[in-house]
Coordinates of C-alpha atoms and ligand atoms in Angstrom, one line a residue:
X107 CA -32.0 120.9 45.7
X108 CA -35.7 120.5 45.1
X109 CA -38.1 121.2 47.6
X110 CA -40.4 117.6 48.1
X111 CA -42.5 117.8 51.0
X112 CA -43.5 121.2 52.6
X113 CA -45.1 121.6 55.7
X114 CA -46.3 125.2 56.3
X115 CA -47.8 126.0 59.8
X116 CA -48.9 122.5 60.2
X117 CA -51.2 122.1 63.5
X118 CA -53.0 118.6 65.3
X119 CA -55.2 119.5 68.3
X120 CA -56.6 116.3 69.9
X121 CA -59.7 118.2 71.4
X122 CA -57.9 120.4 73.6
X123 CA -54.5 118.8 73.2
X124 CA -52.1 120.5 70.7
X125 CA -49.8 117.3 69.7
X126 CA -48.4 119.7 67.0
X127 CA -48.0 122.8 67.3
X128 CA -47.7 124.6 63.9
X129 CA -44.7 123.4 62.6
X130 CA -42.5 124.4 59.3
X131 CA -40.7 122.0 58.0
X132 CA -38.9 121.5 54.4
X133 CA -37.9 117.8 52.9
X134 CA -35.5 118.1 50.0
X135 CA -35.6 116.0 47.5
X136 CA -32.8 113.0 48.0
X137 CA -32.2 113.6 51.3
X138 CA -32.4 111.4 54.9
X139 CA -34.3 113.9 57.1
X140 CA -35.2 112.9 60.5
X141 CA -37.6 113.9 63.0
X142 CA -36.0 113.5 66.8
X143 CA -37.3 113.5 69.8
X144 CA -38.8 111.4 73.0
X145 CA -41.9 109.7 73.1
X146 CA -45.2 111.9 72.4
X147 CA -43.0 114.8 71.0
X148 CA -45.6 114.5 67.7
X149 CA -43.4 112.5 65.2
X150 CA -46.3 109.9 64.8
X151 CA -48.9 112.9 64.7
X152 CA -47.1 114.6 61.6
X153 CA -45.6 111.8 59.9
X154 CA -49.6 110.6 59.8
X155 CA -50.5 114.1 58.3
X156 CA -48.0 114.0 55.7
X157 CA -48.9 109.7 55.0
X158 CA -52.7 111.1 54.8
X159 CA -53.5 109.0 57.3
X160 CA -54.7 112.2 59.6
X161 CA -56.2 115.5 59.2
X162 CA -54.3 118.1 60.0
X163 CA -56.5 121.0 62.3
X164 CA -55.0 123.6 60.0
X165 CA -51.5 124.6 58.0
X166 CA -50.7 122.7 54.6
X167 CA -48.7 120.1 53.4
X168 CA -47.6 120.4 49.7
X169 CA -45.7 117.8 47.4
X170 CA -44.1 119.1 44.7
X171 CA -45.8 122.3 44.9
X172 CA -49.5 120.9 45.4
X173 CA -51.0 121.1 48.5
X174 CA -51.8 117.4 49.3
X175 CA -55.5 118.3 51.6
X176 CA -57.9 118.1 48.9
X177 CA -56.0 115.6 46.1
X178 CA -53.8 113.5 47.7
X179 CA -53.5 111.1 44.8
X180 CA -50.0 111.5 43.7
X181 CA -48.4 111.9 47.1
X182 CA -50.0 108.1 47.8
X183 CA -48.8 106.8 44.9
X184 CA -45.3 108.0 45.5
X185 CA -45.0 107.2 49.2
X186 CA -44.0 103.8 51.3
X187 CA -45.1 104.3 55.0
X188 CA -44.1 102.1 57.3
X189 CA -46.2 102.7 60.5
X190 CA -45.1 102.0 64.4
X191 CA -47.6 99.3 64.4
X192 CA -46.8 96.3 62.4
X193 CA -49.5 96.0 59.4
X194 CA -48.8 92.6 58.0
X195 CA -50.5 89.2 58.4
X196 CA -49.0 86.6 60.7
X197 CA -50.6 83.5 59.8
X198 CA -49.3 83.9 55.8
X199 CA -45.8 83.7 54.7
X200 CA -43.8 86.4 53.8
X201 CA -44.4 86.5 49.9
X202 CA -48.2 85.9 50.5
X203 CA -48.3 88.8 53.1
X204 CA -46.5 90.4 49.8
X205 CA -48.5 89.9 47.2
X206 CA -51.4 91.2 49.5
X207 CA -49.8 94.5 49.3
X208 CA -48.4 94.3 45.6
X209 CA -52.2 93.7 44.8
X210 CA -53.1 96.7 47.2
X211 CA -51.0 98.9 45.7
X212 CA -51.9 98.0 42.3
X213 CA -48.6 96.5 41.0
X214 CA -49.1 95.3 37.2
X215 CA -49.6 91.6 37.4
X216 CA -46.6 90.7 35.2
X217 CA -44.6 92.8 37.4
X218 CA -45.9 91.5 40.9
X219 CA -43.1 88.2 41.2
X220 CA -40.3 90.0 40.4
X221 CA -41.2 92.8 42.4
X222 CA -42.2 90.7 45.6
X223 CA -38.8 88.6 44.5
X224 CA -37.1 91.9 44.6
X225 CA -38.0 93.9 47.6
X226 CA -37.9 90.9 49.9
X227 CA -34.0 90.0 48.7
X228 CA -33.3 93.3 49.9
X229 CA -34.4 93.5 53.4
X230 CA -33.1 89.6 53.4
X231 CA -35.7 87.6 53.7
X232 CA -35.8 86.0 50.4
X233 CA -34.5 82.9 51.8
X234 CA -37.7 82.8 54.2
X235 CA -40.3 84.1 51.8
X236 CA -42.4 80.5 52.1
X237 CA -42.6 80.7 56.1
X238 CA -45.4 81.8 57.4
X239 CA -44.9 85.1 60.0
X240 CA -45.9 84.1 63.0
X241 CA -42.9 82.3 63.2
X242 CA -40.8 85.5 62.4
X243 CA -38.4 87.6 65.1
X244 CA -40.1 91.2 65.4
X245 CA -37.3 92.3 63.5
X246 CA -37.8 90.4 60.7
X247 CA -41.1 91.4 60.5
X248 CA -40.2 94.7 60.5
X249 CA -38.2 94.1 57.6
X250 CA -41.1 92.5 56.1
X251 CA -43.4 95.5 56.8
X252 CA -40.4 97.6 55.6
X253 CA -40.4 95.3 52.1
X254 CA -44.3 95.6 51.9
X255 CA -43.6 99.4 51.6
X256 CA -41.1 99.3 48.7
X257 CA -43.4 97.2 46.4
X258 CA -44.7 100.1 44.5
X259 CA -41.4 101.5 44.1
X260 CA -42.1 104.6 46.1
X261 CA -40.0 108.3 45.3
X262 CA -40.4 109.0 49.5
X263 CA -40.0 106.3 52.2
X264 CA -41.2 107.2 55.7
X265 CA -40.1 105.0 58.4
X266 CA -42.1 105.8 61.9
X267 CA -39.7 104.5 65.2
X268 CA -38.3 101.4 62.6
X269 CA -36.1 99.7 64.7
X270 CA -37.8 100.3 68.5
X271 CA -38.2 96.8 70.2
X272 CA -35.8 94.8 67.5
X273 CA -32.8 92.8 68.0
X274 CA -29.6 94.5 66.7
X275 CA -28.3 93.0 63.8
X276 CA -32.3 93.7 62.2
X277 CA -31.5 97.3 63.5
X278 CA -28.1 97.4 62.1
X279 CA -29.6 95.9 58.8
X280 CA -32.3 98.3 58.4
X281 CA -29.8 101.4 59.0
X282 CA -27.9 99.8 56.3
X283 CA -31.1 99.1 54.0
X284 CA -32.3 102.7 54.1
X285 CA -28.7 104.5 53.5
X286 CA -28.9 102.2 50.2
X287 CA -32.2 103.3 49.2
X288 CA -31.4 107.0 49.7
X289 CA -28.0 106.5 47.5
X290 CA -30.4 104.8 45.2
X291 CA -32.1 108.0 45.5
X292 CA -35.1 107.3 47.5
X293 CA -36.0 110.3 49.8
X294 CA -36.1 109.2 53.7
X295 CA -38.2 110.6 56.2
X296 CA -37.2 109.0 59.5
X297 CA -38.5 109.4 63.0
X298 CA -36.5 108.1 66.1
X299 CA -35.6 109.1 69.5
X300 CA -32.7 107.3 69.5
X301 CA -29.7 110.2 68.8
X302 CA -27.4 107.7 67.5
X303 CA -29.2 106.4 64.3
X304 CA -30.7 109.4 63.3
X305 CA -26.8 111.1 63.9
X306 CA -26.1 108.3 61.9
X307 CA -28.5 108.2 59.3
X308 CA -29.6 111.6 58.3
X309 CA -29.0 114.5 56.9
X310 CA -31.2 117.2 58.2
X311 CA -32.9 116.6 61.6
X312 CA -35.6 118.5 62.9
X313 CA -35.4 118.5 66.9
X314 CA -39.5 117.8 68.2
X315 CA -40.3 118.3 72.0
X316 CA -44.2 118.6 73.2
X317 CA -45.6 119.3 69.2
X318 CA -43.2 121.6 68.2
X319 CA -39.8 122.0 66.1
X320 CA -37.1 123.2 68.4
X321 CA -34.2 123.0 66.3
X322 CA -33.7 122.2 62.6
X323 CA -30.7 122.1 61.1
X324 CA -27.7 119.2 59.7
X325 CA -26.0 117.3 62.8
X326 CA -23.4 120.2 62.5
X327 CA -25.3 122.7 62.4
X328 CA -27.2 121.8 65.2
X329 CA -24.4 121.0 67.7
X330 CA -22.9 124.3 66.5
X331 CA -25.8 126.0 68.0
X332 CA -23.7 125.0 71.5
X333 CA -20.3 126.6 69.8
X334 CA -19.6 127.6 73.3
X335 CA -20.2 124.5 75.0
X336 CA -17.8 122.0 76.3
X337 CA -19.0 118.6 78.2
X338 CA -17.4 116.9 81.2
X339 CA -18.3 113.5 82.4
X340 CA -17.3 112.7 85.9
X341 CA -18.0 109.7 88.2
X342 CA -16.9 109.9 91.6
X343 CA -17.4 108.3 95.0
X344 CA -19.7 108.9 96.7
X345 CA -21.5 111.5 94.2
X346 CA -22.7 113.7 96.9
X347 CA -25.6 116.4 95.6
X348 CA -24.0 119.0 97.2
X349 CA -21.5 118.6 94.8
X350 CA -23.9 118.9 92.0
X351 CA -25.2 121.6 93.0
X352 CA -21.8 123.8 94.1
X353 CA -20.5 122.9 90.4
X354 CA -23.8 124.5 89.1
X355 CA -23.0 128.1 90.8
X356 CA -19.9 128.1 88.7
X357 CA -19.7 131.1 86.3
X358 CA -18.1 129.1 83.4
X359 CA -20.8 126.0 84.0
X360 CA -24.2 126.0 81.9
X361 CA -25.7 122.9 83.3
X362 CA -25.0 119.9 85.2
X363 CA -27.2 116.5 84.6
X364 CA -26.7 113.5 87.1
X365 CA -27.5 109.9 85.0
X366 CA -26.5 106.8 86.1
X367 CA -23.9 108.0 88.5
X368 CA -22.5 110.1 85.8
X369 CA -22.2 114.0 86.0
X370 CA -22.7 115.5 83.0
X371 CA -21.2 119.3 83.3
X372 CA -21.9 121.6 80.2
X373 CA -19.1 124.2 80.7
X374 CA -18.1 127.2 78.1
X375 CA -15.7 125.8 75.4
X376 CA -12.2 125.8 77.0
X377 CA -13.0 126.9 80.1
X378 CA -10.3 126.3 83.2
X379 CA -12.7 124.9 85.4
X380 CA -11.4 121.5 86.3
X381 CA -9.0 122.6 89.0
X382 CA -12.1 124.5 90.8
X383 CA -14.0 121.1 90.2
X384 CA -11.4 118.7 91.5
X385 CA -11.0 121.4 94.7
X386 CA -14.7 120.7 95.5
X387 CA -14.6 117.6 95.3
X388 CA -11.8 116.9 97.5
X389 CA -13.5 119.3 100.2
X390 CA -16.5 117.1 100.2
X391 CA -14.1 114.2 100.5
X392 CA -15.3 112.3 97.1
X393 CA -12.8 110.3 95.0
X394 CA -12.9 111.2 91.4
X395 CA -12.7 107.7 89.1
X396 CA -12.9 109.3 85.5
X397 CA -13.1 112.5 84.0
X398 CA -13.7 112.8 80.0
X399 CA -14.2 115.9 78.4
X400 CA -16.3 115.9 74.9
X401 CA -17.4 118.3 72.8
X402 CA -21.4 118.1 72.2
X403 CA -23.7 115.6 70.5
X404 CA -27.1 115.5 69.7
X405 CA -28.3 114.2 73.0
X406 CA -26.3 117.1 74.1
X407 CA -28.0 119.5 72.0
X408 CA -31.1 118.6 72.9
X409 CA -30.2 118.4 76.9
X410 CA -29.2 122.2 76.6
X411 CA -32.3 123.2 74.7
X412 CA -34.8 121.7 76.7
X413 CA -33.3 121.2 80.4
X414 CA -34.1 117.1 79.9
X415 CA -33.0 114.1 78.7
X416 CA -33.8 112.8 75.2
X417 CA -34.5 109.4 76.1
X418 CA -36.8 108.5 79.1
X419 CA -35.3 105.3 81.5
Ligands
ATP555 N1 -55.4 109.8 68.6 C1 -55.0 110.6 69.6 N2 -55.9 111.1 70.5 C2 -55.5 111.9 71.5 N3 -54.2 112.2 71.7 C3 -53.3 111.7 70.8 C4 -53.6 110.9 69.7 N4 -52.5 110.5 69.1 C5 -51.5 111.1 69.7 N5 -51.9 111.8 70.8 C6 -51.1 112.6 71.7 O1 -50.4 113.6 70.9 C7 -49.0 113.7 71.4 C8 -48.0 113.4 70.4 O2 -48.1 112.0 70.1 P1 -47.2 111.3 69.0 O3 -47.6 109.8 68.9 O4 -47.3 112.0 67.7 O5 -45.7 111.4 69.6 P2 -44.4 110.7 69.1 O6 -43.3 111.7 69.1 O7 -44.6 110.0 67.8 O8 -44.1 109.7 70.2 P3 -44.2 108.1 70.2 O9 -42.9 107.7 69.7 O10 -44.5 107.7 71.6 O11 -45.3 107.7 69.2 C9 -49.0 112.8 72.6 O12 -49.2 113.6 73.8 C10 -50.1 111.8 72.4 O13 -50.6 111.3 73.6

């Protein structure tokens, strides 16, 4: 596999504020690689760096073996960045919105109608192409933004939080959309902090909490770093915290995590301990409704790095 993208001790201070903290990070060429985590982790900050769109404080990012800080030319012209923010025009139509960017981007005249034609069948919205935006769901102007992206025929997609805010069948449809331009062979760079579609979706994922990398690694890789870990899921009535917290003093339990009435108990992989749990609970006079026992995902993975939840509700 070829090295693509490298970032080597890669720093963004915001005066005092470190939003990323000297990060190294590897994309391969043809892979999905995803960067994970909750909101203000610093997916934004370094997918900016690496789009050019930010200077990084110090550390290097190199494409292809060229560090992209002083020429940045051929890294532009071989990336489609799709920000958070929406960059497209709501009073023109799709193709006109377009043609904007084809023109932007420099797309040979003779080329520009098939190439508008083309990226806009595939995020499905060649149907709609003479409607004007502002009459558009926000997911299919995400897909439009996504579309706007793909006109210069990039080598490197990156997708910033894609499908936040969207209605599901968009979502579904651009999950779908960028597994086809990886097996195309487009290179993916995706950032979410929603576990299942980057579990889905990619790869490689590097875990990001407050600026830095915690974890990097394939899905497997990453859940194996909690070989020993087993998860029960309990809901009982009443959930009393003394409960909680009398599971927690068990030797073979790593962590418990209360969430919407659910107890989440990270316990060493096989261990005996549901007899001991059921006793306690029947001392404290609760009624046990459901008991599952799962071995560990990447929400779990990140819950047992970091203490907290991935997603904030
Ligand atoms: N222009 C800026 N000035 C000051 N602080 C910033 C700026 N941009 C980002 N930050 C801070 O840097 C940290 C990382 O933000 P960033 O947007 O990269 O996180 P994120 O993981 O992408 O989260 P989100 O999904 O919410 O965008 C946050 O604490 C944020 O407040």
């Amino acid at each position: 596999m070829m090295m693509l993208i490298e970032l080597s001790s890669l720093q963004k201070k915001f005066s005092q504020h470190e939003a990323v903290k000297s990060i190294n990070v590897t994309i391969q060429k043809g892979e999905i690689f995803g960067l994970l985590g909750p909101n203000g982790a610093g997916k934004s900050t370094t997918i900016s760096m690496i789009a050019t769109l930010l200077k990084p404080t110090s550390g290097d990012i190199r494409y292809k073996g060229a560090s992209t800080l002083h020429d940045s030319r051929t890294l532009r012209a071989s990336l489609g960045y799709v920000p958070q923010e929406l960059a497209i025009y709501p009073e023109f139509t799709a193709k006109e919105n377009a043609q904007f960017f084809a023109k932007l981007y420099k797309v040979p005249k003779k080329e520009r109608q098939e190439r508008i034609d083309s990226v806009l069948y595939k995020v499905g919205l060649l149907d709609r192409a003479s409607e004007k935006v502002e009459r558009f769901s926000g997911g299919m102007k995400r897909r439009l933004n996504i579309a706007c992206a793909l006109l210069h025929k990039p080598d490197v997609l990156m997708l910033d939080e894609p499908t936040v805010g969207i209605d599901p069948q968009s979502r579904n449809y651009i999950l779908e959309m960028v597994k086809d331009l990886n097996t195309e062979g487009m290179t993916i760079l995706y950032t979410s902090h929603y576990m299942e579609e980057v579990e889905f979706l990619c790869d490689r994922i590097a875990i990001m909490d407050h600026g830095d990398v915690i974890a990097l690694g394939t899905r497997e890789e990453l859940t194996d770093m909690m070989e020993h870990q087993d998860i029960i899921s309990m809901e009982a009535a009443p959930m009393h915290e003394e409960f909680q917290a009398r599971i927690t003093e068990l030797p073979d339990v790593s962590y418990t995590e209360l969430h919407n009435g659910i107890l989440q108990i990270g316990i060493h992989k096989q261990a005996d301990v549901l007899p001991e749990i059921f006793t306690i609970a029947k001392e404290l006079g609760m009624r046990i409704r459901n008991v599952e026992v799962t071995t560990p995902r990447l929400e779990d993975v990140f819950l047992y790095l970091t203490g907290r939840k991935l997603r904030d509700e």
